Amino acid sequence: MRSATRLTGLVVTDAEVTLTDVLSLRIAVEEPLADGTLLVLRLRGSGVERHVTLGSTDRESATGRRSGRTWDASVAVSLAPLALTPGRWDAYLQQGDSRTRIRSVDPGFSLDRLDAYALGLRTMAYRTYRTRNGFLAIKIDQAEPVADVRAVWFREGRFEVTGLLAYTGLGDDEQHHEARLTMRLATPDGGPPAGDSPAGTAETAPRIVVAATVHGVRFHAALSLCDVLAATPNGHGVWVPHLDVDGMGRGLPLGARLDDVEGKRRRVPYPHALMDGVPIRPSFTVDDELRLEVGE
């Protein structure tokens, strides 16, 4: 078994993944990091590991200075070359045969920082966070263009939604983009609408299309609840929204992932509106995608 006695008092005071996908850490430790110190990332569940020798290249470096009784070290590691796969990776530092899991006092969350990170056109999204037990970890997801939901509400008989276009590569400016919010009725088993099936079958599910407003990467859309109820067979069904923005070449699903709230179906309940006695309620799926439930 590895001894963990040589890296005492080890704690991360600041952690983030920069816009260029560099893991940047500020570490407090009782002794300076020795030459050849390894950063070890371990995939939870599988045990797959990636090892980076700190200071080995210009992209993986560690520098430090003494501050009172502790040694402050700055670590920067480029993540893209490590071929990390989606999942949660726990972080360790290893010197010789001594491996220490990295504790963290940084919650690793800043909405502004996540917004800036999501402006890039990405295929993988990296995020640092602090586990429930207080350790540093990296959450990795596949990234694809999405309309990230920031607020939903009912007003004057309408359903309204606002948010941010993420991972599209569009600039955060005031440029206007033509856009439409498309609502399609899910299949009876809760699956995607017929027109969204991988086999490309003819689109037969009811749909509602309304104009949406997109300025830069900010969007807003509203639709009449009367129209929703009128288009819902027997007053019972689930509507799946997509945002179609001219020039994107694909519809953007509406979801809510650029925050630290997971499992929104359980944690973010919305009140319902009554339309002719039929309840209509926004909700999230287990994958944090937005839906509009009618008569549920």
mmCIF file with all atom_site columns, N, CA and C in Angstrom, residues 163-232:
data_model
loop_
_atom_site.group_PDB
_atom_site.id
_atom_site.type_symbol
_atom_site.label_atom_id
_atom_site.label_alt_id
_atom_site.label_comp_id
_atom_site.label_asym_id
_atom_site.label_entity_id
_atom_site.label_seq_id
_atom_site.pdbx_PDB_ins_code
_atom_site.Cartn_x
_atom_site.Cartn_y
_atom_site.Cartn_z
_atom_site.occupancy
_atom_site.B_iso_or_equiv
_atom_site.pdbx_formal_charge
_atom_site.auth_seq_id
_atom_site.auth_comp_id
_atom_site.auth_asym_id
_atom_site.auth_atom_id
_atom_site.pdbx_PDB_model_num
ATOM 1   N N  . GLY A 1 163 ? -32.493 32.233 -21.744 1.00 0.00 ? 163 GLY A N  1
ATOM 2   C CA . GLY A 1 163 ? -31.260 31.501 -21.461 1.00 0.00 ? 163 GLY A CA 1
ATOM 3   C C  . GLY A 1 163 ? -30.104 31.934 -22.341 1.00 0.00 ? 163 GLY A C  1
ATOM 4   N N  . LEU A 1 164 ? -29.118 31.052 -22.408 1.00 0.00 ? 164 LEU A N  1
ATOM 5   C CA . LEU A 1 164 ? -27.837 31.317 -23.063 1.00 0.00 ? 164 LEU A CA 1
ATOM 6   C C  . LEU A 1 164 ? -27.532 30.204 -24.055 1.00 0.00 ? 164 LEU A C  1
ATOM 7   N N  . LEU A 1 165 ? -27.103 30.566 -25.261 1.00 0.00 ? 165 LEU A N  1
ATOM 8   C CA . LEU A 1 165 ? -26.658 29.573 -26.237 1.00 0.00 ? 165 LEU A CA 1
ATOM 9   C C  . LEU A 1 165 ? -25.238 29.138 -25.876 1.00 0.00 ? 165 LEU A C  1
ATOM 10  N N  . ALA A 1 166 ? -25.065 27.856 -25.594 1.00 0.00 ? 166 ALA A N  1
ATOM 11  C CA . ALA A 1 166 ? -23.775 27.350 -25.123 1.00 0.00 ? 166 ALA A CA 1
ATOM 12  C C  . ALA A 1 166 ? -23.129 26.447 -26.163 1.00 0.00 ? 166 ALA A C  1
ATOM 13  N N  . TYR A 1 167 ? -21.794 26.522 -26.228 1.00 0.00 ? 167 TYR A N  1
ATOM 14  C CA . TYR A 1 167 ? -20.969 25.668 -27.089 1.00 0.00 ? 167 TYR A CA 1
ATOM 15  C C  . TYR A 1 167 ? -21.320 25.823 -28.571 1.00 0.00 ? 167 TYR A C  1
ATOM 16  N N  . THR A 1 168 ? -21.773 27.005 -28.960 1.00 0.00 ? 168 THR A N  1
ATOM 17  C CA . THR A 1 168 ? -22.133 27.247 -30.356 1.00 0.00 ? 168 THR A CA 1
ATOM 18  C C  . THR A 1 168 ? -21.047 27.987 -31.113 1.00 0.00 ? 168 THR A C  1
ATOM 19  N N  . GLY A 1 169 ? -20.160 28.676 -30.404 1.00 0.00 ? 169 GLY A N  1
ATOM 20  C CA . GLY A 1 169 ? -19.149 29.502 -31.057 1.00 0.00 ? 169 GLY A CA 1
ATOM 21  C C  . GLY A 1 169 ? -19.640 30.885 -31.426 1.00 0.00 ? 169 GLY A C  1
ATOM 22  N N  . LEU A 1 170 ? -20.918 31.203 -31.159 1.00 0.00 ? 170 LEU A N  1
ATOM 23  C CA . LEU A 1 170 ? -21.436 32.545 -31.436 1.00 0.00 ? 170 LEU A CA 1
ATOM 24  C C  . LEU A 1 170 ? -20.836 33.540 -30.443 1.00 0.00 ? 170 LEU A C  1
ATOM 25  N N  . GLY A 1 171 ? -20.716 34.802 -30.869 1.00 0.00 ? 171 GLY A N  1
ATOM 26  C CA . GLY A 1 171 ? -20.147 35.817 -30.012 1.00 0.00 ? 171 GLY A CA 1
ATOM 27  C C  . GLY A 1 171 ? -21.172 36.389 -29.050 1.00 0.00 ? 171 GLY A C  1
ATOM 28  N N  . ASP A 1 172 ? -20.713 36.783 -27.872 1.00 0.00 ? 172 ASP A N  1
ATOM 29  C CA . ASP A 1 172 ? -21.582 37.395 -26.867 1.00 0.00 ? 172 ASP A CA 1
ATOM 30  C C  . ASP A 1 172 ? -21.686 38.884 -27.165 1.00 0.00 ? 172 ASP A C  1
ATOM 31  N N  . ASP A 1 173 ? -22.508 39.209 -28.168 1.00 0.00 ? 173 ASP A N  1
ATOM 32  C CA . ASP A 1 173 ? -22.660 40.591 -28.613 1.00 0.00 ? 173 ASP A CA 1
ATOM 33  C C  . ASP A 1 173 ? -24.145 40.883 -28.805 1.00 0.00 ? 173 ASP A C  1
ATOM 34  N N  . GLU A 1 174 ? -24.458 41.939 -29.502 1.00 0.00 ? 174 GLU A N  1
ATOM 35  C CA . GLU A 1 174 ? -25.854 42.321 -29.720 1.00 0.00 ? 174 GLU A CA 1
ATOM 36  C C  . GLU A 1 174 ? -26.355 41.943 -31.113 1.00 0.00 ? 174 GLU A C  1
ATOM 37  N N  . GLN A 1 175 ? -25.611 41.104 -31.821 1.00 0.00 ? 175 GLN A N  1
ATOM 38  C CA . GLN A 1 175 ? -26.046 40.713 -33.151 1.00 0.00 ? 175 GLN A CA 1
ATOM 39  C C  . GLN A 1 175 ? -27.342 39.925 -33.074 1.00 0.00 ? 175 GLN A C  1
ATOM 40  N N  . HIS A 1 176 ? -28.291 40.275 -33.918 1.00 0.00 ? 176 HIS A N  1
ATOM 41  C CA . HIS A 1 176 ? -29.592 39.601 -33.941 1.00 0.00 ? 176 HIS A CA 1
ATOM 42  C C  . HIS A 1 176 ? -29.533 38.384 -34.860 1.00 0.00 ? 176 HIS A C  1
ATOM 43  N N  . HIS A 1 177 ? -30.093 37.277 -34.386 1.00 0.00 ? 177 HIS A N  1
ATOM 44  C CA . HIS A 1 177 ? -30.174 36.059 -35.181 1.00 0.00 ? 177 HIS A CA 1
ATOM 45  C C  . HIS A 1 177 ? -31.634 35.634 -35.284 1.00 0.00 ? 177 HIS A C  1
ATOM 46  N N  . GLU A 1 178 ? -32.086 35.341 -36.507 1.00 0.00 ? 178 GLU A N  1
ATOM 47  C CA . GLU A 1 178 ? -33.442 34.821 -36.678 1.00 0.00 ? 178 GLU A CA 1
ATOM 48  C C  . GLU A 1 178 ? -33.546 33.458 -36.005 1.00 0.00 ? 178 GLU A C  1
ATOM 49  N N  . ALA A 1 179 ? -34.625 33.241 -35.261 1.00 0.00 ? 179 ALA A N  1
ATOM 50  C CA . ALA A 1 179 ? -34.757 31.995 -34.508 1.00 0.00 ? 179 ALA A CA 1
ATOM 51  C C  . ALA A 1 179 ? -36.217 31.667 -34.268 1.00 0.00 ? 179 ALA A C  1
ATOM 52  N N  . ARG A 1 180 ? -36.464 30.393 -33.993 1.00 0.00 ? 180 ARG A N  1
ATOM 53  C CA . ARG A 1 180 ? -37.817 29.900 -33.710 1.00 0.00 ? 180 ARG A CA 1
ATOM 54  C C  . ARG A 1 180 ? -37.747 28.883 -32.581 1.00 0.00 ? 180 ARG A C  1
ATOM 55  N N  . LEU A 1 181 ? -38.741 28.909 -31.732 1.00 0.00 ? 181 LEU A N  1
ATOM 56  C CA . LEU A 1 181 ? -38.905 27.868 -30.730 1.00 0.00 ? 181 LEU A CA 1
ATOM 57  C C  . LEU A 1 181 ? -39.899 26.854 -31.279 1.00 0.00 ? 181 LEU A C  1
ATOM 58  N N  . THR A 1 182 ? -39.461 25.599 -31.379 1.00 0.00 ? 182 THR A N  1
ATOM 59  C CA . THR A 1 182 ? -40.309 24.528 -31.886 1.00 0.00 ? 182 THR A CA 1
ATOM 60  C C  . THR A 1 182 ? -40.624 23.558 -30.756 1.00 0.00 ? 182 THR A C  1
ATOM 61  N N  . MET A 1 183 ? -41.906 23.305 -30.548 1.00 0.00 ? 183 MET A N  1
ATOM 62  C CA . MET A 1 183 ? -42.359 22.341 -29.548 1.00 0.00 ? 183 MET A CA 1
ATOM 63  C C  . MET A 1 183 ? -42.946 21.144 -30.280 1.00 0.00 ? 183 MET A C  1
ATOM 64  N N  . ARG A 1 184 ? -42.446 19.947 -29.964 1.00 0.00 ? 184 ARG A N  1
ATOM 65  C CA . ARG A 1 184 ? -42.982 18.729 -30.556 1.00 0.00 ? 184 ARG A CA 1
ATOM 66  C C  . ARG A 1 184 ? -43.483 17.811 -29.456 1.00 0.00 ? 184 ARG A C  1
ATOM 67  N N  . LEU A 1 185 ? -44.598 17.148 -29.723 1.00 0.00 ? 185 LEU A N  1
ATOM 68  C CA . LEU A 1 185 ? -45.185 16.260 -28.733 1.00 0.00 ? 185 LEU A CA 1
ATOM 69  C C  . LEU A 1 185 ? -44.411 14.954 -28.680 1.00 0.00 ? 185 LEU A C  1
ATOM 70  N N  . ALA A 1 186 ? -44.018 14.546 -27.466 1.00 0.00 ? 186 ALA A N  1
ATOM 71  C CA . ALA A 1 186 ? -43.290 13.294 -27.298 1.00 0.00 ? 186 ALA A CA 1
ATOM 72  C C  . ALA A 1 186 ? -44.189 12.116 -27.592 1.00 0.00 ? 186 ALA A C  1
ATOM 73  N N  . THR A 1 187 ? -43.573 10.962 -27.874 1.00 0.00 ? 187 THR A N  1
ATOM 74  C CA . THR A 1 187 ? -44.334 9.740  -28.105 1.00 0.00 ? 187 THR A CA 1
ATOM 75  C C  . THR A 1 187 ? -44.967 9.280  -26.797 1.00 0.00 ? 187 THR A C  1
ATOM 76  N N  . PRO A 1 188 ? -45.991 8.416  -26.852 1.00 0.00 ? 188 PRO A N  1
ATOM 77  C CA . PRO A 1 188 ? -46.680 7.988  -25.633 1.00 0.00 ? 188 PRO A CA 1
ATOM 78  C C  . PRO A 1 188 ? -45.766 7.376  -24.580 1.00 0.00 ? 188 PRO A C  1
ATOM 79  N N  . ASP A 1 189 ? -44.643 6.749  -25.001 1.00 0.00 ? 189 ASP A N  1
ATOM 80  C CA . ASP A 1 189 ? -43.746 6.132  -24.020 1.00 0.00 ? 189 ASP A CA 1
ATOM 81  C C  . ASP A 1 189 ? -42.724 7.111  -23.467 1.00 0.00 ? 189 ASP A C  1
ATOM 82  N N  . GLY A 1 190 ? -42.875 8.410  -23.814 1.00 0.00 ? 190 GLY A N  1
ATOM 83  C CA . GLY A 1 190 ? -41.975 9.422  -23.288 1.00 0.00 ? 190 GLY A CA 1
ATOM 84  C C  . GLY A 1 190 ? -40.741 9.639  -24.127 1.00 0.00 ? 190 GLY A C  1
ATOM 85  N N  . GLY A 1 191 ? -40.604 8.916  -25.249 1.00 0.00 ? 191 GLY A N  1
ATOM 86  C CA . GLY A 1 191 ? -39.447 9.060  -26.112 1.00 0.00 ? 191 GLY A CA 1
ATOM 87  C C  . GLY A 1 191 ? -39.516 10.319 -26.939 1.00 0.00 ? 191 GLY A C  1
ATOM 88  N N  . PRO A 1 192 ? -38.483 10.561 -27.790 1.00 0.00 ? 192 PRO A N  1
ATOM 89  C CA . PRO A 1 192 ? -38.458 11.774 -28.609 1.00 0.00 ? 192 PRO A CA 1
ATOM 90  C C  . PRO A 1 192 ? -39.560 11.742 -29.653 1.00 0.00 ? 192 PRO A C  1
ATOM 91  N N  . PRO A 1 193 ? -39.947 12.912 -30.175 1.00 0.00 ? 193 PRO A N  1
ATOM 92  C CA . PRO A 1 193 ? -40.952 12.956 -31.231 1.00 0.00 ? 193 PRO A CA 1
ATOM 93  C C  . PRO A 1 193 ? -40.533 12.141 -32.439 1.00 0.00 ? 193 PRO A C  1
ATOM 94  N N  . ALA A 1 194 ? -41.523 11.717 -33.218 1.00 0.00 ? 194 ALA A N  1
ATOM 95  C CA . ALA A 1 194 ? -41.249 10.847 -34.367 1.00 0.00 ? 194 ALA A CA 1
ATOM 96  C C  . ALA A 1 194 ? -40.247 11.461 -35.320 1.00 0.00 ? 194 ALA A C  1
ATOM 97  N N  . GLY A 1 195 ? -40.332 12.763 -35.550 1.00 0.00 ? 195 GLY A N  1
ATOM 98  C CA . GLY A 1 195 ? -39.420 13.416 -36.486 1.00 0.00 ? 195 GLY A CA 1
ATOM 99  C C  . GLY A 1 195 ? -37.992 13.483 -36.000 1.00 0.00 ? 195 GLY A C  1
ATOM 100 N N  . ASP A 1 196 ? -37.757 13.195 -34.718 1.00 0.00 ? 196 ASP A N  1
ATOM 101 C CA . ASP A 1 196 ? -36.405 13.245 -34.169 1.00 0.00 ? 196 ASP A CA 1
ATOM 102 C C  . ASP A 1 196 ? -35.780 11.867 -34.058 1.00 0.00 ? 196 ASP A C  1
ATOM 103 N N  . SER A 1 197 ? -36.436 10.817 -34.555 1.00 0.00 ? 197 SER A N  1
ATOM 104 C CA . SER A 1 197 ? -35.916 9.464  -34.400 1.00 0.00 ? 197 SER A CA 1
ATOM 105 C C  . SER A 1 197 ? -34.687 9.266  -35.264 1.00 0.00 ? 197 SER A C  1
ATOM 106 N N  . PRO A 1 198 ? -33.738 8.410  -34.821 1.00 0.00 ? 198 PRO A N  1
ATOM 107 C CA . PRO A 1 198 ? -32.511 8.193  -35.593 1.00 0.00 ? 198 PRO A CA 1
ATOM 108 C C  . PRO A 1 198 ? -32.777 7.682  -36.998 1.00 0.00 ? 198 PRO A C  1
ATOM 109 N N  . ALA A 1 199 ? -33.886 6.960  -37.173 1.00 0.00 ? 199 ALA A N  1
ATOM 110 C CA . ALA A 1 199 ? -34.167 6.389  -38.480 1.00 0.00 ? 199 ALA A CA 1
ATOM 111 C C  . ALA A 1 199 ? -34.663 7.435  -39.476 1.00 0.00 ? 199 ALA A C  1
ATOM 112 N N  . GLY A 1 200 ? -34.975 8.648  -38.961 1.00 0.00 ? 200 GLY A N  1
ATOM 113 C CA . GLY A 1 200 ? -35.400 9.708  -39.864 1.00 0.00 ? 200 GLY A CA 1
ATOM 114 C C  . GLY A 1 200 ? -36.792 9.487  -40.422 1.00 0.00 ? 200 GLY A C  1
ATOM 115 N N  . THR A 1 201 ? -37.689 8.905  -39.628 1.00 0.00 ? 201 THR A N  1
ATOM 116 C CA . THR A 1 201 ? -39.047 8.674  -40.095 1.00 0.00 ? 201 THR A CA 1
ATOM 117 C C  . THR A 1 201 ? -39.760 9.991  -40.290 1.00 0.00 ? 201 THR A C  1
ATOM 118 N N  . ALA A 1 202 ? -40.839 9.967  -41.043 1.00 0.00 ? 202 ALA A N  1
ATOM 119 C CA . ALA A 1 202 ? -41.589 11.182 -41.319 1.00 0.00 ? 202 ALA A CA 1
ATOM 120 C C  . ALA A 1 202 ? -42.106 11.787 -40.024 1.00 0.00 ? 202 ALA A C  1
ATOM 121 N N  . GLU A 1 203 ? -42.102 13.097 -39.969 1.00 0.00 ? 203 GLU A N  1
ATOM 122 C CA . GLU A 1 203 ? -42.533 13.773 -38.753 1.00 0.00 ? 203 GLU A CA 1
ATOM 123 C C  . GLU A 1 203 ? -44.046 13.781 -38.702 1.00 0.00 ? 203 GLU A C  1
ATOM 124 N N  . THR A 1 204 ? -44.602 13.066 -37.738 1.00 0.00 ? 204 THR A N  1
ATOM 125 C CA . THR A 1 204 ? -46.052 12.974 -37.594 1.00 0.00 ? 204 THR A CA 1
ATOM 126 C C  . THR A 1 204 ? -46.539 13.559 -36.280 1.00 0.00 ? 204 THR A C  1
ATOM 127 N N  . ALA A 1 205 ? -45.644 13.824 -35.330 1.00 0.00 ? 205 ALA A N  1
ATOM 128 C CA . ALA A 1 205 ? -46.055 14.340 -34.030 1.00 0.00 ? 205 ALA A CA 1
ATOM 129 C C  . ALA A 1 205 ? -46.535 15.781 -34.169 1.00 0.00 ? 205 ALA A C  1
ATOM 130 N N  . PRO A 1 206 ? -47.566 16.164 -33.402 1.00 0.00 ? 206 PRO A N  1
ATOM 131 C CA . PRO A 1 206 ? -47.998 17.570 -33.398 1.00 0.00 ? 206 PRO A CA 1
ATOM 132 C C  . PRO A 1 206 ? -46.844 18.484 -33.013 1.00 0.00 ? 206 PRO A C  1
ATOM 133 N N  . ARG A 1 207 ? -46.860 19.699 -33.533 1.00 0.00 ? 207 ARG A N  1
ATOM 134 C CA . ARG A 1 207 ? -45.821 20.649 -33.179 1.00 0.00 ? 207 ARG A CA 1
ATOM 135 C C  . ARG A 1 207 ? -46.383 22.056 -33.159 1.00 0.00 ? 207 ARG A C  1
ATOM 136 N N  . ILE A 1 208 ? -45.691 22.916 -32.410 1.00 0.00 ? 208 ILE A N  1
ATOM 137 C CA . ILE A 1 208 ? -46.013 24.332 -32.310 1.00 0.00 ? 208 ILE A CA 1
ATOM 138 C C  . ILE A 1 208 ? -44.729 25.090 -32.591 1.00 0.00 ? 208 ILE A C  1
ATOM 139 N N  . VAL A 1 209 ? -44.793 26.098 -33.468 1.00 0.00 ? 209 VAL A N  1
ATOM 140 C CA . VAL A 1 209 ? -43.616 26.892 -33.813 1.00 0.00 ? 209 VAL A CA 1
ATOM 141 C C  . VAL A 1 209 ? -43.933 28.367 -33.572 1.00 0.00 ? 209 VAL A C  1
ATOM 142 N N  . VAL A 1 210 ? -43.074 29.036 -32.789 1.00 0.00 ? 210 VAL A N  1
ATOM 143 C CA . VAL A 1 210 ? -43.232 30.468 -32.537 1.00 0.00 ? 210 VAL A CA 1
ATOM 144 C C  . VAL A 1 210 ? -41.893 31.148 -32.752 1.00 0.00 ? 210 VAL A C  1
ATOM 145 N N  . ALA A 1 211 ? -41.946 32.436 -33.058 1.00 0.00 ? 211 ALA A N  1
ATOM 146 C CA . ALA A 1 211 ? -40.704 33.202 -33.224 1.00 0.00 ? 211 ALA A CA 1
ATOM 147 C C  . ALA A 1 211 ? -40.010 33.350 -31.878 1.00 0.00 ? 211 ALA A C  1
ATOM 148 N N  . ALA A 1 212 ? -38.670 33.330 -31.913 1.00 0.00 ? 212 ALA A N  1
ATOM 149 C CA . ALA A 1 212 ? -37.862 33.543 -30.723 1.00 0.00 ? 212 ALA A CA 1
ATOM 150 C C  . ALA A 1 212 ? -36.914 34.702 -30.969 1.00 0.00 ? 212 ALA A C  1
ATOM 151 N N  . THR A 1 213 ? -36.465 35.315 -29.902 1.00 0.00 ? 213 THR A N  1
ATOM 152 C CA . THR A 1 213 ? -35.528 36.435 -29.982 1.00 0.00 ? 213 THR A CA 1
ATOM 153 C C  . THR A 1 213 ? -34.141 35.969 -29.549 1.00 0.00 ? 213 THR A C  1
ATOM 154 N N  . VAL A 1 214 ? -33.131 36.182 -30.407 1.00 0.00 ? 214 VAL A N  1
ATOM 155 C CA . VAL A 1 214 ? -31.758 35.837 -30.069 1.00 0.00 ? 214 VAL A CA 1
ATOM 156 C C  . VAL A 1 214 ? -30.871 37.041 -30.369 1.00 0.00 ? 214 VAL A C  1
ATOM 157 N N  . HIS A 1 215 ? -30.237 37.558 -29.342 1.00 0.00 ? 215 HIS A N  1
ATOM 158 C CA . HIS A 1 215 ? -29.251 38.629 -29.488 1.00 0.00 ? 215 HIS A CA 1
ATOM 159 C C  . HIS A 1 215 ? -27.913 38.084 -28.987 1.00 0.00 ? 215 HIS A C  1
ATOM 160 N N  . GLY A 1 216 ? -26.961 37.953 -29.874 1.00 0.00 ? 216 GLY A N  1
ATOM 161 C CA . GLY A 1 216 ? -25.686 37.352 -29.493 1.00 0.00 ? 216 GLY A CA 1
ATOM 162 C C  . GLY A 1 216 ? -25.916 35.922 -29.063 1.00 0.00 ? 216 GLY A C  1
ATOM 163 N N  . VAL A 1 217 ? -25.737 35.634 -27.779 1.00 0.00 ? 217 VAL A N  1
ATOM 164 C CA . VAL A 1 217 ? -25.958 34.279 -27.270 1.00 0.00 ? 217 VAL A CA 1
ATOM 165 C C  . VAL A 1 217 ? -27.122 34.239 -26.277 1.00 0.00 ? 217 VAL A C  1
ATOM 166 N N  . ARG A 1 218 ? -27.874 35.331 -26.155 1.00 0.00 ? 218 ARG A N  1
ATOM 167 C CA . ARG A 1 218 ? -29.009 35.367 -25.230 1.00 0.00 ? 218 ARG A CA 1
ATOM 168 C C  . ARG A 1 218 ? -30.312 35.143 -25.995 1.00 0.00 ? 218 ARG A C  1
ATOM 169 N N  . PHE A 1 219 ? -31.169 34.276 -25.461 1.00 0.00 ? 219 PHE A N  1
ATOM 170 C CA . PHE A 1 219 ? -32.420 33.997 -26.166 1.00 0.00 ? 219 PHE A CA 1
ATOM 171 C C  . PHE A 1 219 ? -33.613 34.180 -25.252 1.00 0.00 ? 219 PHE A C  1
ATOM 172 N N  . HIS A 1 220 ? -34.757 34.452 -25.874 1.00 0.00 ? 220 HIS A N  1
ATOM 173 C CA . HIS A 1 220 ? -36.039 34.563 -25.182 1.00 0.00 ? 220 HIS A CA 1
ATOM 174 C C  . HIS A 1 220 ? -37.122 34.059 -26.134 1.00 0.00 ? 220 HIS A C  1
ATOM 175 N N  . ALA A 1 221 ? -38.066 33.308 -25.595 1.00 0.00 ? 221 ALA A N  1
ATOM 176 C CA . ALA A 1 221 ? -39.179 32.816 -26.398 1.00 0.00 ? 221 ALA A CA 1
ATOM 177 C C  . ALA A 1 221 ? -40.415 32.709 -25.513 1.00 0.00 ? 221 ALA A C  1
ATOM 178 N N  . ALA A 1 222 ? -41.580 32.873 -26.123 1.00 0.00 ? 222 ALA A N  1
ATOM 179 C CA . ALA A 1 222 ? -42.845 32.775 -25.398 1.00 0.00 ? 222 ALA A CA 1
ATOM 180 C C  . ALA A 1 222 ? -43.885 32.156 -26.314 1.00 0.00 ? 222 ALA A C  1
ATOM 181 N N  . LEU A 1 223 ? -44.792 31.352 -25.741 1.00 0.00 ? 223 LEU A N  1
ATOM 182 C CA . LEU A 1 223 ? -45.874 30.780 -26.518 1.00 0.00 ? 223 LEU A CA 1
ATOM 183 C C  . LEU A 1 223 ? -47.135 30.732 -25.675 1.00 0.00 ? 223 LEU A C  1
ATOM 184 N N  . SER A 1 224 ? -48.268 30.739 -26.349 1.00 0.00 ? 224 SER A N  1
ATOM 185 C CA . SER A 1 224 ? -49.568 30.773 -25.699 1.00 0.00 ? 224 SER A CA 1
ATOM 186 C C  . SER A 1 224 ? -49.909 29.407 -25.104 1.00 0.00 ? 224 SER A C  1
ATOM 187 N N  . LEU A 1 225 ? -50.338 29.405 -23.852 1.00 0.00 ? 225 LEU A N  1
ATOM 188 C CA . LEU A 1 225 ? -50.772 28.156 -23.236 1.00 0.00 ? 225 LEU A CA 1
ATOM 189 C C  . LEU A 1 225 ? -52.065 27.651 -23.866 1.00 0.00 ? 225 LEU A C  1
ATOM 190 N N  . CYS A 1 226 ? -52.882 28.556 -24.397 1.00 0.00 ? 226 CYS A N  1
ATOM 191 C CA . CYS A 1 226 ? -54.087 28.129 -25.119 1.00 0.00 ? 226 CYS A CA 1
ATOM 192 C C  . CYS A 1 226 ? -53.705 27.298 -26.338 1.00 0.00 ? 226 CYS A C  1
ATOM 193 N N  . ASP A 1 227 ? -52.668 27.725 -27.068 1.00 0.00 ? 227 ASP A N  1
ATOM 194 C CA . ASP A 1 227 ? -52.215 26.971 -28.236 1.00 0.00 ? 227 ASP A CA 1
ATOM 195 C C  . ASP A 1 227 ? -51.655 25.609 -27.826 1.00 0.00 ? 227 ASP A C  1
ATOM 196 N N  . VAL A 1 228 ? -50.944 25.583 -26.683 1.00 0.00 ? 228 VAL A N  1
ATOM 197 C CA . VAL A 1 228 ? -50.394 24.317 -26.204 1.00 0.00 ? 228 VAL A CA 1
ATOM 198 C C  . VAL A 1 228 ? -51.524 23.341 -25.887 1.00 0.00 ? 228 VAL A C  1
ATOM 199 N N  . LEU A 1 229 ? -52.518 23.800 -25.146 1.00 0.00 ? 229 LEU A N  1
ATOM 200 C CA . LEU A 1 229 ? -53.620 22.911 -24.757 1.00 0.00 ? 229 LEU A CA 1
ATOM 201 C C  . LEU A 1 229 ? -54.408 22.454 -25.983 1.00 0.00 ? 229 LEU A C  1
ATOM 202 N N  . ALA A 1 230 ? -54.648 23.380 -26.943 1.00 0.00 ? 230 ALA A N  1
ATOM 203 C CA . ALA A 1 230 ? -55.414 23.026 -28.134 1.00 0.00 ? 230 ALA A CA 1
ATOM 204 C C  . ALA A 1 230 ? -54.703 21.979 -28.981 1.00 0.00 ? 230 ALA A C  1
ATOM 205 N N  . ALA A 1 231 ? -53.363 21.965 -28.953 1.00 0.00 ? 231 ALA A N  1
ATOM 206 C CA . ALA A 1 231 ? -52.598 21.027 -29.774 1.00 0.00 ? 231 ALA A CA 1
ATOM 207 C C  . ALA A 1 231 ? -52.292 19.720 -29.050 1.00 0.00 ? 231 ALA A C  1
ATOM 208 N N  . THR A 1 232 ? -52.704 19.605 -27.786 1.00 0.00 ? 232 THR A N  1
ATOM 209 C CA . THR A 1 232 ? -52.416 18.401 -27.010 1.00 0.00 ? 232 THR A CA 1
ATOM 210 C C  . THR A 1 232 ? -53.601 17.443 -27.070 1.00 0.00 ? 232 THR A C  1
#
